[in-house]
PDB file of C-alpha atoms in Angstrom:
ATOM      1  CA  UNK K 291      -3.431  64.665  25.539  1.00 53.00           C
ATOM      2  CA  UNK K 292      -3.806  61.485  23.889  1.00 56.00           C
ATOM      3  CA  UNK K 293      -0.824  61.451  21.662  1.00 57.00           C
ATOM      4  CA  UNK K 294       1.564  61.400  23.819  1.00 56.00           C
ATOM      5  CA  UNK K 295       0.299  58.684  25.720  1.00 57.00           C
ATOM      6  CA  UNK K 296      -0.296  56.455  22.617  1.00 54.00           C
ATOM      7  CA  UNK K 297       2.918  57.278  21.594  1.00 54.00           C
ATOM      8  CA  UNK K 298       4.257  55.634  24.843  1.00 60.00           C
ATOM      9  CA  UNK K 299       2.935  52.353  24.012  1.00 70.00           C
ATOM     10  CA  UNK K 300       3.976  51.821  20.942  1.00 70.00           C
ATOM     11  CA  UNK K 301       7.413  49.531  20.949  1.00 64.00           C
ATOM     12  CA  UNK K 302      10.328  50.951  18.924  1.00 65.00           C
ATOM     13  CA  UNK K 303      10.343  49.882  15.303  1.00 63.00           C
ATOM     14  CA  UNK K 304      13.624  47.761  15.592  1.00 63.00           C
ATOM     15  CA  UNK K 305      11.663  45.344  18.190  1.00 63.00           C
ATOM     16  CA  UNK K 306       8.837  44.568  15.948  1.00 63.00           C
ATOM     17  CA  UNK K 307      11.180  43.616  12.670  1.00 66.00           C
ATOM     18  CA  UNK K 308      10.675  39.928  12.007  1.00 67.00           C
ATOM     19  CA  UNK K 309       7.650  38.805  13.909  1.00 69.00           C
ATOM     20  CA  UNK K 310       5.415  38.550  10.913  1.00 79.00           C
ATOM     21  CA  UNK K 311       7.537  36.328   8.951  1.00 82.00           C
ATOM     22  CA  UNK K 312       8.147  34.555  12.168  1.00 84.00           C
ATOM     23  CA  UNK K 313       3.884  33.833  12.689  1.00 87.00           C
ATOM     24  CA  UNK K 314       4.016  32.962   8.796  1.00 89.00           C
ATOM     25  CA  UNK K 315       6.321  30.151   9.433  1.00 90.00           C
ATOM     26  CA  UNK K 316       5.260  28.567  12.830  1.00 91.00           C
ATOM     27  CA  UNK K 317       1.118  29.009  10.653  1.00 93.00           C
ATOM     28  CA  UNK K 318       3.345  26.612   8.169  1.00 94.00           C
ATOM     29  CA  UNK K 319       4.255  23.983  10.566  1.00 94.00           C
ATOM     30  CA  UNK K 320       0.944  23.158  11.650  1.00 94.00           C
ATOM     31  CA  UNK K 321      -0.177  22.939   8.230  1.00 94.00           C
ATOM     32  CA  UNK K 322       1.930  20.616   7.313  1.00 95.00           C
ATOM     33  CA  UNK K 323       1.600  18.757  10.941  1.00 94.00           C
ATOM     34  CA  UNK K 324      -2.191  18.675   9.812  1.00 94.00           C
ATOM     35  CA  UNK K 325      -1.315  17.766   6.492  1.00 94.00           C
ATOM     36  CA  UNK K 326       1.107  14.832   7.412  1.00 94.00           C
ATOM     37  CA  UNK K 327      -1.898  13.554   9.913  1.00 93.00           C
ATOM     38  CA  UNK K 328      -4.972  13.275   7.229  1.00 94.00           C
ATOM     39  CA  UNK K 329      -2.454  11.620   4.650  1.00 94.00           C
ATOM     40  CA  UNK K 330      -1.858   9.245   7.830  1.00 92.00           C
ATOM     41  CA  UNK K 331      -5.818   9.053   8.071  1.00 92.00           C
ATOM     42  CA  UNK K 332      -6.279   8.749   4.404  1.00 92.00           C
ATOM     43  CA  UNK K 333      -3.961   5.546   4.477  1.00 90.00           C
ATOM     44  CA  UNK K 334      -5.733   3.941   7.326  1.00 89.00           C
ATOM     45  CA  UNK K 335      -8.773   4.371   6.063  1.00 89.00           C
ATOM     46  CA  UNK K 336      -7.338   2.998   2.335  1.00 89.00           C
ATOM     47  CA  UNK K 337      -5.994   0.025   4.692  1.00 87.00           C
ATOM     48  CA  UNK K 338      -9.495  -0.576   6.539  1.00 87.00           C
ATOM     49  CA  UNK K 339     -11.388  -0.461   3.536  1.00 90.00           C
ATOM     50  CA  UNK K 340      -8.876  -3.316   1.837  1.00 88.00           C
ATOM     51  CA  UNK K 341      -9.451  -5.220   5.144  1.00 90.00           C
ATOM     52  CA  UNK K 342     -13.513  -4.936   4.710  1.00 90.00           C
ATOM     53  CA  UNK K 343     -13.522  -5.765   1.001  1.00 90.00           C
ATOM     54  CA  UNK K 344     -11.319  -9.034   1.806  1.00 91.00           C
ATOM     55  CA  UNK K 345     -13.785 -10.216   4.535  1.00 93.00           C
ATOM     56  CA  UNK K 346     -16.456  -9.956   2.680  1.00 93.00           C
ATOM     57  CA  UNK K 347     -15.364 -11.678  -0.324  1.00 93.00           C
ATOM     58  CA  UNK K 348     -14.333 -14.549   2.445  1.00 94.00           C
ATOM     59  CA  UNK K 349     -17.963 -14.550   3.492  1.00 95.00           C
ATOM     60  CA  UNK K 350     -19.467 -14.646   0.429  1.00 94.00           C
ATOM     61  CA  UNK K 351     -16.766 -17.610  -0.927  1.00 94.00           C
ATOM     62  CA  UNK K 352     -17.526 -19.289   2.152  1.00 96.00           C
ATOM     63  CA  UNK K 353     -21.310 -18.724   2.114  1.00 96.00           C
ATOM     64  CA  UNK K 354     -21.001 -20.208  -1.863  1.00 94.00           C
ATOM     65  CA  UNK K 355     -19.460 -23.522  -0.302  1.00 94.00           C
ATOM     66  CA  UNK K 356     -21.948 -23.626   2.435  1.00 95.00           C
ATOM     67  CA  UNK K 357     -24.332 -23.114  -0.387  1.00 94.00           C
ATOM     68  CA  UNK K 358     -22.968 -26.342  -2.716  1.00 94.00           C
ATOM     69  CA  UNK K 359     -22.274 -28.510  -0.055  1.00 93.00           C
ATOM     70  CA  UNK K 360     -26.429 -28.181   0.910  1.00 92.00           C
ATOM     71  CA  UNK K 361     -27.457 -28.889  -2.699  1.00 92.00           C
ATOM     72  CA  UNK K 362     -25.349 -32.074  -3.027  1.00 90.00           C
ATOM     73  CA  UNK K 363     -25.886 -33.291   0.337  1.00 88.00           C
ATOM     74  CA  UNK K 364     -25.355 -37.283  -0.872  1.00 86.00           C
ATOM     75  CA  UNK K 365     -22.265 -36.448  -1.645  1.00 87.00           C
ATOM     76  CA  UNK K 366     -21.326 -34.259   1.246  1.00 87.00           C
ATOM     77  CA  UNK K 367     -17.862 -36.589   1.935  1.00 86.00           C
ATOM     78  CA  UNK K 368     -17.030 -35.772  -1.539  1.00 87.00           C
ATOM     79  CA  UNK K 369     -16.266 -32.209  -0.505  1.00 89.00           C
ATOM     80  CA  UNK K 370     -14.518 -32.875   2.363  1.00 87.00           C
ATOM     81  CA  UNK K 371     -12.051 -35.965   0.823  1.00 84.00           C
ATOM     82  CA  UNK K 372     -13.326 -37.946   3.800  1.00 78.00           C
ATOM     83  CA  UNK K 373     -11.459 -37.439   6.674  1.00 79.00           C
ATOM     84  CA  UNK K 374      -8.768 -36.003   5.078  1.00 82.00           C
ATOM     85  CA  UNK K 375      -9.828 -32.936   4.702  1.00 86.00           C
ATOM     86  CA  UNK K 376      -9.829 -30.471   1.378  1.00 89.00           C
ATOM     87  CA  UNK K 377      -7.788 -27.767   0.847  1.00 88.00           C
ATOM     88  CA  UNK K 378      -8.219 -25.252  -2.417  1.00 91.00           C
ATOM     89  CA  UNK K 379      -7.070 -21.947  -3.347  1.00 89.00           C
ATOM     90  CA  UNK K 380      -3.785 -20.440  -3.108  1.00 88.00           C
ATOM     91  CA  UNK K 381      -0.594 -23.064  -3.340  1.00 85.00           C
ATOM     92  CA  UNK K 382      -2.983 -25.874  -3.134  1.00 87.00           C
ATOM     93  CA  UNK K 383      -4.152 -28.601  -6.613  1.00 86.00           C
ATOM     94  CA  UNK K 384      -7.492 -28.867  -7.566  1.00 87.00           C
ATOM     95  CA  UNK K 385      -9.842 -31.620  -7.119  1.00 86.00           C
ATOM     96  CA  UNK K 386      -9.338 -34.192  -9.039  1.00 85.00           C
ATOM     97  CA  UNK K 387     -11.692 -37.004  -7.634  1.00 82.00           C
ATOM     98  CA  UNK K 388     -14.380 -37.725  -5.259  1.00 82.00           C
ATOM     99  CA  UNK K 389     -14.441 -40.371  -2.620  1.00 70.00           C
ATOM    100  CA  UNK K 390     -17.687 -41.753  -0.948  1.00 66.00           C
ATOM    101  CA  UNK K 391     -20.488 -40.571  -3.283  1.00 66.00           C
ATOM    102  CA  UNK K 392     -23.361 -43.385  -3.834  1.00 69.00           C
ATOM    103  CA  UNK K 393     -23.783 -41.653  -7.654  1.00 83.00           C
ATOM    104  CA  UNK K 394     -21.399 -40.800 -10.243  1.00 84.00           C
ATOM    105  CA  UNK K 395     -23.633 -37.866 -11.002  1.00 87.00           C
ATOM    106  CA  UNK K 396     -22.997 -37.035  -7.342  1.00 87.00           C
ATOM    107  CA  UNK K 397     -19.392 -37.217  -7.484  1.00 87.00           C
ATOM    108  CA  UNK K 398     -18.873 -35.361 -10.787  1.00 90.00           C
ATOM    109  CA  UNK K 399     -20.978 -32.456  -9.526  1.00 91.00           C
ATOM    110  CA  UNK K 400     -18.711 -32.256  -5.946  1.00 91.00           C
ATOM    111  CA  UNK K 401     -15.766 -32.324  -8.485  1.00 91.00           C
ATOM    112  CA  UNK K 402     -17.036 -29.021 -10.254  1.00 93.00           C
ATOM    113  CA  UNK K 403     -17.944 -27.730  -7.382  1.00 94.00           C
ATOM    114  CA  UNK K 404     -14.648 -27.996  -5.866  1.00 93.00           C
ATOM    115  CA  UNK K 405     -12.681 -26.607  -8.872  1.00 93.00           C
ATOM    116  CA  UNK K 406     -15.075 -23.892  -9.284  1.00 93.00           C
ATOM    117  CA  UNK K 407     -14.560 -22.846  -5.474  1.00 93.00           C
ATOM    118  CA  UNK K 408     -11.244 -23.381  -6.253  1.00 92.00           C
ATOM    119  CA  UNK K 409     -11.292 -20.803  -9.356  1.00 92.00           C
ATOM    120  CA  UNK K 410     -12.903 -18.326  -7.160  1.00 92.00           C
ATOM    121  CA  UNK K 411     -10.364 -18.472  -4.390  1.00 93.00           C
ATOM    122  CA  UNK K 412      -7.529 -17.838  -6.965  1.00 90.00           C
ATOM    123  CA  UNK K 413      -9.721 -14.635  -7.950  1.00 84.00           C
ATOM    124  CA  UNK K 414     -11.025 -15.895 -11.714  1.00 76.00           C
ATOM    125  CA  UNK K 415     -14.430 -14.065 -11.139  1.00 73.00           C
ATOM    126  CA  UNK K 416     -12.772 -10.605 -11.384  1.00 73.00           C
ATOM    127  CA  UNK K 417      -9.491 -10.353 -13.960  1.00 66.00           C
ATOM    128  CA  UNK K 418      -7.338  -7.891 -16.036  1.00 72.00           C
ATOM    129  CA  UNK K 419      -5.766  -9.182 -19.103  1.00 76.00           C
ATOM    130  CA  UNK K 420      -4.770 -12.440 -17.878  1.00 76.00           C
ATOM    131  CA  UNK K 421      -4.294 -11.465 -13.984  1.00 72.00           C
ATOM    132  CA  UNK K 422      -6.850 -12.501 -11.650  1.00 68.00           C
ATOM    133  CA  UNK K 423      -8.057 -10.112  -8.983  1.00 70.00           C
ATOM    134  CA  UNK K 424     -11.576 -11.079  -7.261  1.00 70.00           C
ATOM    135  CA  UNK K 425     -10.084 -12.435  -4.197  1.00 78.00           C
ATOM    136  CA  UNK K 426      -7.705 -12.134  -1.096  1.00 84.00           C
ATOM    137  CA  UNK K 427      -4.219 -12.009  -0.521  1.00 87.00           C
ATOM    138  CA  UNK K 428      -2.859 -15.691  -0.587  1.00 88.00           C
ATOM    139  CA  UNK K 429      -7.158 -16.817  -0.363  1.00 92.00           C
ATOM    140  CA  UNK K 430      -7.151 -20.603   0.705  1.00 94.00           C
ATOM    141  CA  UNK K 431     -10.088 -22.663   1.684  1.00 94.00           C
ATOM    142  CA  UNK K 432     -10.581 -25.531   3.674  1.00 95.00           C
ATOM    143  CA  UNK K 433     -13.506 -28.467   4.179  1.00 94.00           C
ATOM    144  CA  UNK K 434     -12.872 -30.891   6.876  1.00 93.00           C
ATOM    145  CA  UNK K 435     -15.155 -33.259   8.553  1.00 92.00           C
ATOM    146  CA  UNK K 436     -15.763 -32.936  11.759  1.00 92.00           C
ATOM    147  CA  UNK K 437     -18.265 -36.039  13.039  1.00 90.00           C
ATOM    148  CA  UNK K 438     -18.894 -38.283  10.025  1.00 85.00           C
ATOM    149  CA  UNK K 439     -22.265 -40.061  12.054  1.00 87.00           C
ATOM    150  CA  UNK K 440     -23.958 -36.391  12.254  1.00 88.00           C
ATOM    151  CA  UNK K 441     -22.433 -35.347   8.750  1.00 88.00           C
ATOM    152  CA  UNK K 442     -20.508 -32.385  10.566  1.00 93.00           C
ATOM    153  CA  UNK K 443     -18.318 -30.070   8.364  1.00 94.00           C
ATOM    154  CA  UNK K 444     -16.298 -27.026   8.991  1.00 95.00           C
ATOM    155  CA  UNK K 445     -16.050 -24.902   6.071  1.00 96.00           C
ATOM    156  CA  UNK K 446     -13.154 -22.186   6.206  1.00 96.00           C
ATOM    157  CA  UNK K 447     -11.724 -19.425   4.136  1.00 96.00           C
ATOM    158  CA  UNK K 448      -8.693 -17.721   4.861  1.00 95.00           C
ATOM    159  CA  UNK K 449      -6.458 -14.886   3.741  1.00 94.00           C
ATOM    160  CA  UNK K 450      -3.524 -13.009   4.347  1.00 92.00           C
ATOM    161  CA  UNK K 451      -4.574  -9.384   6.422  1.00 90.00           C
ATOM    162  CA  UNK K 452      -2.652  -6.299   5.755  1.00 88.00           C
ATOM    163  CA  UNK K 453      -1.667  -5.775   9.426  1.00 87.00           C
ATOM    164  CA  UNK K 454      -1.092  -8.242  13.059  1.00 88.00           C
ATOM    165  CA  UNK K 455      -4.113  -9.199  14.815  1.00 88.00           C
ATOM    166  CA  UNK K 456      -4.992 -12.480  17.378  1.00 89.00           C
ATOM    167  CA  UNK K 457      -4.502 -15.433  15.316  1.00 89.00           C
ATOM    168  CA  UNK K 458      -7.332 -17.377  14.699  1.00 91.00           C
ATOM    169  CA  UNK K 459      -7.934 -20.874  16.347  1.00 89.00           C
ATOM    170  CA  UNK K 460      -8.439 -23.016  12.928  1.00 92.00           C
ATOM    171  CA  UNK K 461      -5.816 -24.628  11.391  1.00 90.00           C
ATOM    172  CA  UNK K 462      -6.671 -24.286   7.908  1.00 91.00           C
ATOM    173  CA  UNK K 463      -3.388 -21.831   6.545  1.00 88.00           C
ATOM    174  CA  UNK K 464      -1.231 -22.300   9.496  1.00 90.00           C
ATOM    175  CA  UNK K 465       2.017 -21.337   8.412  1.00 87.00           C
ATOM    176  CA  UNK K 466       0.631 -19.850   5.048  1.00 87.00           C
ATOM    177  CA  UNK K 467       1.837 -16.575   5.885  1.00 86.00           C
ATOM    178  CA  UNK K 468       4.640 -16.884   7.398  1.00 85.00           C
ATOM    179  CA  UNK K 469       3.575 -14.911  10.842  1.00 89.00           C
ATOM    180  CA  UNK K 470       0.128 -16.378  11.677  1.00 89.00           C
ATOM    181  CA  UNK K 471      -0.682 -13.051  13.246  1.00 91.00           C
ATOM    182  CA  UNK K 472      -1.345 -11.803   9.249  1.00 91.00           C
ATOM    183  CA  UNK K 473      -3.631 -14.396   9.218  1.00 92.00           C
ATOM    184  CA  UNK K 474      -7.352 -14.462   9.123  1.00 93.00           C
ATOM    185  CA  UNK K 475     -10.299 -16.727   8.686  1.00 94.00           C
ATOM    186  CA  UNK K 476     -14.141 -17.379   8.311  1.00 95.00           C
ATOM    187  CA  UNK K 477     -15.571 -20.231   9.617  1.00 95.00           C
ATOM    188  CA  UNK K 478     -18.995 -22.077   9.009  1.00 95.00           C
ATOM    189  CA  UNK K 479     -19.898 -25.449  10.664  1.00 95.00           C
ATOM    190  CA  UNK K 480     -22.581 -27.183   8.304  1.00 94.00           C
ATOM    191  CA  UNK K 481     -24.390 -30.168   9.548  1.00 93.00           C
ATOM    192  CA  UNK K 482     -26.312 -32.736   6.835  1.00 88.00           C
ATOM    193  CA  UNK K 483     -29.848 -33.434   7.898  1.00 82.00           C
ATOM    194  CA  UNK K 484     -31.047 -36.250   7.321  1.00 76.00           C
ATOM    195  CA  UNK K 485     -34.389 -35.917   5.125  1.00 72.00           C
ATOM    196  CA  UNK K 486     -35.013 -39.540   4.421  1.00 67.00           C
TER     197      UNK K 486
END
């Protein structure tokens, strides 16, 4: 009694020729649709962590200027060219003099310090062969003065970011990268105590 109704059920062999091959194929295109998306996550991430390892060599290059600038406070106008301002890094000279130290000593140690932050902008504290590669795309720092009475100074370190954010308010780069979108920047304002 059975037979014949499971017989009834079953569709006619003709109707059923195909559909495996047919589930094979779509089980293929969503493989590769979640394929193509974790390459797309793997790049992101890749592009992130670029992003993180820039900023924080910016930190720490800015950190090393904040750093010098402290330990040579009677020359603190050195670093900053008076109020002209000092730029380093990327498509910028080194320092080649110091104005306003009361010391030679003084001046000559802004001097170095200046070329060596320059040297670490370009990337010399990480190379291959003769490349250098310890910084960030296009790095460029900048030392202005802000308020020569409190000894004010504005210590900056930009780079060139791998995709379009807000563009940040300080000037030091402007133009640097063609859209100033790319561009981003760490700031420290320093003031000189007086310890006299």
């Amino acid at each position: 009694m059975t037979a014949p109704f499971a017989a009834s059920r079953r569709a006619p062999a003709f109707l059923q020729a195909g559909a495996t091959l047919l589930e094979v194929l779509v089980s293929l295109v969503l493989v590769l649709v979640a394929l193509l998306g974790a390459v797309g996550l793997m790049a992101r991430s890749n592009q992130s962590e670029l992003e993180a390892y820039q900023r924080f060599q910016a930190i720490a290059l800015n950190q090393d200027m904040v750093s010098r600038l402290n330990a040579n406070r009677d020359a603190a106008a050195c670093y900053s060219n008076g109020i002209d301002g000092m730029t380093l890094g990327t498509g910028a000279a080194p320092a080649t003099a110091c104005v306003g130290a009361a010391k030679a000593t003084y001046a000559a140690t802004a001097v170095a310090d200046l070329n060596a932050w320059h040297q670490a902008l370009l990337g010399s504290t990480e190379q291959q062969g003769t490349t250098k590669l310890g910084a960030m795309v296009g790095a460029r720092g900048c030392i202005e003065q802000i308020d020569a009475v409190a000894q004010e100074y504005r210590i900056s370190v930009v780079w060139q970011g791998l995709t379009a954010t807000a563009a940040p308010a300080v000037a030091c780069g402007q133009g640097q990268f063609g859209n100033d979108a790319y561009r981003r920047a760490v700031v420290t304002v320093v003031r000189i105590g007086k310890l006299s």
